[in-house]
mmCIF file of C-alpha atoms and ligand atoms in Angstrom:
data_model
loop_
_atom_site.group_PDB
_atom_site.id
_atom_site.type_symbol
_atom_site.label_atom_id
_atom_site.label_comp_id
_atom_site.label_asym_id
_atom_site.label_seq_id
_atom_site.Cartn_x
_atom_site.Cartn_y
_atom_site.Cartn_z
ATOM 1 C CA MET A 1368 -4.429 -16.637 9.228
ATOM 2 C CA SER A 1369 -6.601 -14.526 7.231
ATOM 3 C CA LEU A 1370 -6.158 -10.804 7.632
ATOM 4 C CA GLN A 1371 -8.307 -8.778 9.882
ATOM 5 C CA PRO A 1372 -9.513 -5.324 9.320
ATOM 6 C CA ALA A 1373 -8.805 -4.838 12.778
ATOM 7 C CA ASP A 1374 -4.541 -6.164 12.442
ATOM 8 C CA ILE A 1375 -4.057 -3.083 10.185
ATOM 9 C CA GLU A 1376 -4.128 0.889 10.677
ATOM 10 C CA VAL A 1377 -4.667 2.669 8.144
ATOM 11 C CA VAL A 1378 -2.004 5.077 8.434
ATOM 12 C CA GLY A 1379 -0.440 6.108 4.905
ATOM 13 C CA GLY A 1380 -2.716 8.390 3.677
ATOM 14 C CA ARG A 1381 -2.839 7.533 0.255
ATOM 15 C CA LEU A 1382 -4.276 3.895 -1.150
ATOM 16 C CA CYS A 1383 0.130 2.608 -2.448
ATOM 17 C CA LEU A 1384 1.248 3.724 0.453
ATOM 18 C CA ASP A 1385 -0.912 1.815 2.358
ATOM 19 C CA PHE A 1386 -1.038 -1.302 0.559
ATOM 20 C CA VAL A 1387 3.159 -1.131 0.528
ATOM 21 C CA ASN A 1388 1.957 -1.258 4.245
ATOM 22 C CA THR A 1389 1.173 -4.915 3.485
ATOM 23 C CA ARG A 1390 3.844 -6.061 5.555
ATOM 24 C CA HIS A 1391 6.073 -5.364 8.849
ATOM 25 C CA SER A 1392 8.343 -3.476 9.680
ATOM 26 C CA HIS A 1393 10.094 -3.230 6.498
ATOM 27 C CA PHE A 1394 12.803 -2.744 8.944
ATOM 28 C CA ASP A 1395 13.073 -6.940 9.758
ATOM 29 C CA PRO A 1396 14.025 -8.718 7.317
ATOM 30 C CA GLN A 1397 10.939 -11.574 8.087
ATOM 31 C CA PRO A 1398 8.346 -8.868 8.436
ATOM 32 C CA ARG A 1399 4.583 -10.392 8.444
ATOM 33 C CA ASP A 1400 3.898 -10.747 5.688
ATOM 34 C CA TYR A 1401 -0.566 -9.522 5.971
ATOM 35 C CA LEU A 1402 -1.344 -10.504 2.547
ATOM 36 C CA GLY A 1403 -1.303 -14.860 2.641
ATOM 37 C CA ASP A 1404 -3.604 -15.099 -0.377
ATOM 38 C CA TYR A 1405 -5.350 -13.446 -2.805
ATOM 39 C CA ALA A 1406 -8.662 -13.409 -0.723
ATOM 40 C CA ASP A 1407 -6.312 -11.305 2.301
ATOM 41 C CA LEU A 1408 -6.057 -8.407 -0.509
ATOM 42 C CA LEU A 1409 -9.635 -8.952 -1.624
ATOM 43 C CA ARG A 1410 -10.924 -8.101 2.539
ATOM 44 C CA TRP A 1411 -7.885 -5.824 2.392
ATOM 45 C CA ALA A 1412 -9.413 -3.412 -0.910
ATOM 46 C CA GLN A 1413 -12.956 -3.644 0.971
ATOM 47 C CA ASP A 1414 -12.434 -3.850 4.544
ATOM 48 C CA CYS A 1415 -9.248 -1.402 5.505
ATOM 49 C CA VAL A 1416 -8.797 0.701 2.960
ATOM 50 C CA GLY A 1417 -12.404 1.087 1.275
ATOM 51 C CA ALA A 1418 -10.959 0.067 -2.944
ATOM 52 C CA LEU A 1419 -13.825 -1.897 -3.914
ATOM 53 C CA SER A 1420 -17.529 -2.412 -3.459
ATOM 54 C CA PRO A 1421 -18.636 -5.957 -1.791
ATOM 55 C CA ALA A 1422 -20.241 -6.589 -5.103
ATOM 56 C CA GLN A 1423 -17.196 -5.827 -6.798
ATOM 57 C CA ALA A 1424 -15.027 -8.186 -4.208
ATOM 58 C CA ARG A 1425 -17.664 -10.439 -4.238
ATOM 59 C CA ARG A 1426 -17.049 -10.517 -8.087
ATOM 60 C CA LEU A 1427 -13.476 -11.043 -7.972
ATOM 61 C CA ALA A 1428 -13.397 -13.837 -5.633
ATOM 62 C CA ARG A 1429 -16.412 -15.703 -8.009
ATOM 63 C CA ALA A 1430 -13.315 -15.350 -9.982
ATOM 64 C CA ALA A 1431 -9.788 -15.936 -8.207
ATOM 65 C CA ARG A 1432 -12.398 -19.531 -6.704
ATOM 66 C CA ALA A 1433 -12.568 -20.076 -11.021
ATOM 67 C CA HIS A 1434 -8.968 -19.616 -11.916
ATOM 68 C CA PRO A 1435 -6.547 -20.551 -9.107
ATOM 69 C CA ARG A 1436 -3.144 -20.278 -11.100
ATOM 70 C CA ARG A 1437 -4.001 -17.466 -12.295
ATOM 71 C CA THR A 1438 -4.832 -16.445 -8.598
ATOM 72 C CA GLU A 1439 -1.649 -16.689 -7.637
ATOM 73 C CA ALA A 1440 0.301 -15.888 -10.917
ATOM 74 C CA THR A 1441 -1.377 -12.022 -8.775
ATOM 75 C CA MET A 1442 -0.783 -12.886 -5.519
ATOM 76 C CA ALA A 1443 3.215 -13.170 -6.208
ATOM 77 C CA ALA A 1444 3.745 -9.818 -8.857
ATOM 78 C CA ALA A 1445 1.247 -8.561 -5.722
ATOM 79 C CA ARG A 1446 4.088 -8.939 -4.074
ATOM 80 C CA ALA A 1447 6.561 -8.088 -6.430
ATOM 81 C CA LEU A 1448 4.946 -4.613 -6.551
ATOM 82 C CA ARG A 1449 4.321 -4.111 -3.377
ATOM 83 C CA ASP A 1450 8.284 -4.349 -3.292
ATOM 84 C CA ARG A 1451 8.801 -2.318 -6.337
ATOM 85 C CA LEU A 1452 6.517 0.138 -4.863
ATOM 86 C CA TYR A 1453 8.604 0.100 -1.216
ATOM 87 C CA ARG A 1454 11.938 0.883 -3.066
ATOM 88 C CA VAL A 1455 10.992 4.204 -4.960
ATOM 89 C CA PHE A 1456 8.432 5.589 -3.169
ATOM 90 C CA GLU A 1457 11.679 5.055 -0.281
ATOM 91 C CA ALA A 1458 14.117 7.228 -2.171
ATOM 92 C CA ALA A 1459 11.284 9.153 -3.292
ATOM 93 C CA ALA A 1460 10.798 10.203 0.714
ATOM 94 C CA ARG A 1461 14.746 10.960 0.981
ATOM 95 C CA GLY A 1462 14.243 13.225 -2.234
ATOM 96 C CA ALA A 1463 16.111 10.357 -3.896
ATOM 97 C CA ALA A 1464 16.081 9.059 -7.991
ATOM 98 C CA PRO A 1465 14.583 5.133 -8.059
ATOM 99 C CA ASP A 1466 16.284 2.420 -9.561
ATOM 100 C CA ARG A 1467 16.714 2.366 -13.423
ATOM 101 C CA ALA A 1468 15.070 -1.458 -13.412
ATOM 102 C CA ASP A 1469 12.873 -0.372 -10.117
ATOM 103 C CA LEU A 1470 11.666 3.075 -12.736
ATOM 104 C CA ASP A 1471 11.477 0.973 -15.757
ATOM 105 C CA ALA A 1472 9.292 -2.507 -14.193
ATOM 106 C CA LEU A 1473 6.774 0.455 -13.112
ATOM 107 C CA ASN A 1474 6.360 1.939 -16.226
ATOM 108 C CA ARG A 1475 5.445 -1.640 -18.227
ATOM 109 C CA ALA A 1476 2.536 -2.159 -15.504
ATOM 110 C CA LEU A 1477 1.326 1.053 -14.744
ATOM 111 C CA ALA A 1478 1.113 1.517 -19.095
ATOM 112 C CA GLU A 1479 -0.636 -2.273 -18.215
ATOM 113 C CA ALA A 1480 -2.587 -1.009 -16.233
ATOM 114 C CA LEU A 1481 -4.440 2.436 -17.104
ATOM 115 C CA ALA A 1482 -4.468 -0.093 -21.045
ATOM 116 C CA HIS A 1483 -8.205 -0.872 -18.830
ATOM 117 C CA ARG A 1484 -9.188 2.215 -17.527
ATOM 118 C CA ARG A 1485 -12.859 3.845 -18.875
ATOM 119 C CA LEU A 1486 -14.532 6.811 -18.325
ATOM 120 C CA ALA A 1487 -17.947 6.527 -18.326
ATOM 121 C CA PRO A 1488 -20.305 8.796 -17.549
ATOM 122 C CA ASP A 1489 -22.491 6.979 -15.175
ATOM 123 C CA ALA A 1490 -23.371 10.046 -12.364
ATOM 124 C CA GLY A 1491 -20.979 12.351 -13.009
ATOM 125 C CA TRP A 1492 -17.738 11.174 -14.521
ATOM 126 C CA GLN A 1493 -16.338 8.188 -13.505
ATOM 127 C CA TRP A 1494 -13.047 6.119 -14.266
ATOM 128 C CA ARG A 1495 -13.980 2.014 -14.660
ATOM 129 C CA TRP A 1496 -12.159 -0.623 -15.061
ATOM 130 C CA GLU A 1497 -12.731 -3.088 -17.277
ATOM 131 C CA PRO A 1498 -13.046 -6.300 -17.161
ATOM 132 C CA GLU A 1499 -14.340 -5.518 -13.969
ATOM 133 C CA ASP A 1500 -13.608 -9.440 -12.467
ATOM 134 C CA ALA A 1501 -10.408 -8.836 -13.462
ATOM 135 C CA LEU A 1502 -7.724 -10.133 -11.259
ATOM 136 C CA GLU A 1503 -5.302 -7.656 -11.010
ATOM 137 C CA LEU A 1504 -8.099 -4.839 -10.707
ATOM 138 C CA PRO A 1505 -6.605 -4.353 -7.139
ATOM 139 C CA LEU A 1506 -2.905 -4.059 -8.403
ATOM 140 C CA TRP A 1507 -3.905 -1.369 -10.939
ATOM 141 C CA GLN A 1508 -5.836 0.788 -8.650
ATOM 142 C CA VAL A 1509 -2.495 0.832 -6.113
ATOM 143 C CA LEU A 1510 -0.261 1.769 -9.592
ATOM 144 C CA ALA A 1511 -3.136 4.767 -10.175
ATOM 145 C CA SER A 1512 -2.920 5.954 -6.527
ATOM 146 C CA ALA A 1513 1.000 5.721 -6.700
ATOM 147 C CA ALA A 1514 1.448 6.993 -10.911
ATOM 148 C CA GLU A 1515 -1.098 10.727 -9.002
ATOM 149 C CA VAL A 1516 0.965 10.298 -5.804
ATOM 150 C CA LEU A 1517 4.453 11.063 -7.281
ATOM 151 C CA THR A 1518 2.784 13.313 -10.112
ATOM 152 C CA GLY A 1519 0.973 15.237 -7.854
ATOM 153 C CA ASP A 1520 1.514 15.375 -4.654
ATOM 154 C CA ASP A 1521 4.350 17.025 -2.359
ATOM 155 C CA LEU A 1522 6.158 14.634 -2.133
ATOM 156 C CA SER A 1523 8.631 16.297 0.822
ATOM 157 C CA ARG A 1524 5.221 15.267 2.953
ATOM 158 C CA LEU A 1525 6.072 11.622 1.516
ATOM 159 C CA LYS A 1526 7.858 10.066 4.702
ATOM 160 C CA GLN A 1527 8.957 7.350 6.603
ATOM 161 C CA CYS A 1528 8.171 5.663 10.388
ATOM 162 C CA PRO A 1529 11.721 6.086 10.960
ATOM 163 C CA ALA A 1530 14.546 3.707 12.375
ATOM 164 C CA PRO A 1531 15.200 2.209 14.954
ATOM 165 C CA ASP A 1532 12.494 2.980 17.458
ATOM 166 C CA GLY A 1533 9.631 2.580 14.149
ATOM 167 C CA CYS A 1534 8.610 0.368 11.228
ATOM 168 C CA GLY A 1535 9.310 1.750 8.128
ATOM 169 C CA TRP A 1536 6.257 2.402 7.154
ATOM 170 C CA LEU A 1537 5.500 5.048 4.447
ATOM 171 C CA PHE A 1538 2.232 7.949 4.534
ATOM 172 C CA TYR A 1539 1.415 11.578 3.598
ATOM 173 C CA ASP A 1540 2.115 13.596 5.985
ATOM 174 C CA VAL A 1541 -0.812 15.753 5.623
ATOM 175 C CA SER A 1542 -0.211 18.040 9.051
ATOM 176 C CA LYS A 1543 -0.623 22.058 9.356
ATOM 177 C CA ASN A 1544 3.239 21.931 10.251
ATOM 178 C CA ARG A 1545 4.702 18.794 8.982
ATOM 179 C CA SER A 1546 5.265 17.888 12.369
ATOM 180 C CA ARG A 1547 3.849 14.175 11.357
ATOM 181 C CA ARG A 1548 7.684 11.380 12.508
ATOM 182 C CA TRP A 1549 5.889 8.456 12.996
ATOM 183 C CA CYS A 1550 3.216 5.798 11.492
ATOM 184 C CA SER A 1551 0.968 6.274 14.684
ATOM 185 C CA MET A 1552 1.486 6.971 17.533
ATOM 186 C CA ARG A 1553 0.416 3.857 18.882
ATOM 187 C CA THR A 1554 2.633 1.685 17.202
ATOM 188 C CA CYS A 1555 6.060 2.632 17.393
ATOM 189 C CA GLY A 1556 5.713 7.048 19.111
ATOM 190 C CA ASN A 1557 4.450 5.849 22.020
ATOM 191 C CA PRO A 1558 6.391 3.071 22.259
ATOM 192 C CA ALA A 1559 9.814 4.748 20.579
ATOM 193 C CA LYS A 1560 9.024 7.706 23.685
ATOM 194 C CA VAL A 1561 8.524 4.817 26.260
ATOM 195 C CA ARG A 1562 11.729 3.476 25.240
ATOM 196 C CA ARG A 1563 14.234 7.003 25.927
ATOM 197 C CA PHE A 1564 12.376 7.546 29.365
ATOM 198 C CA GLN A 1565 13.888 4.804 30.284
ATOM 199 C CA GLN A 1566 16.982 5.444 28.260
ATOM 200 C CA ARG A 1567 17.672 8.172 30.375
ATOM 201 C CA HIS A 1568 16.437 7.071 33.412
ATOM 202 C CA ARG A 1569 18.955 4.201 33.461
ATOM 203 C CA ALA A 1570 22.164 6.705 32.274
HETATM 204 ZN ZN1 ZN B 1292 6.012 2.562 12.135
#
């Protein structure tokens, strides 16, 4: 079943965190994967998080049709990146250092991605990615976002929707008093409240 943008809540507050949240839940050994194929990745990037313009997504869809083998490899790389970023950010949310192998792999992927970044004097200076039809382009955007979060954000605001009632999704808490606990009240916060209420009544 292909990804419908309404299926997935965008609650991470940062592109890289929303990318990690394309599987549900992190505490489930066989979670639902919203990224079934490259078309899903493009729909997510364009319609869910607005990282790709319609023209960019069309260009990448054309490139994917022309290169099915490379598209498969890109999806394998996307899933590996998602697992790695999950481990790095899950550790960061606990205030822990990442695994050395994950950090090395992340740095290699980042160096490769940033080698494709160009300054362009469009309407105001902007970052662009070259070539524009590279299948990895959405992953490059995710990697750049991950580097920005790790170097520029207040990591004490990086949180994980908690076990056992939550789903393990990651999010950046921008609430004034840092009180956000759940990825979303609808999917995790309210059901957890209901469960606690029922447990109290049974007890
Ligand atoms: Zn949750």
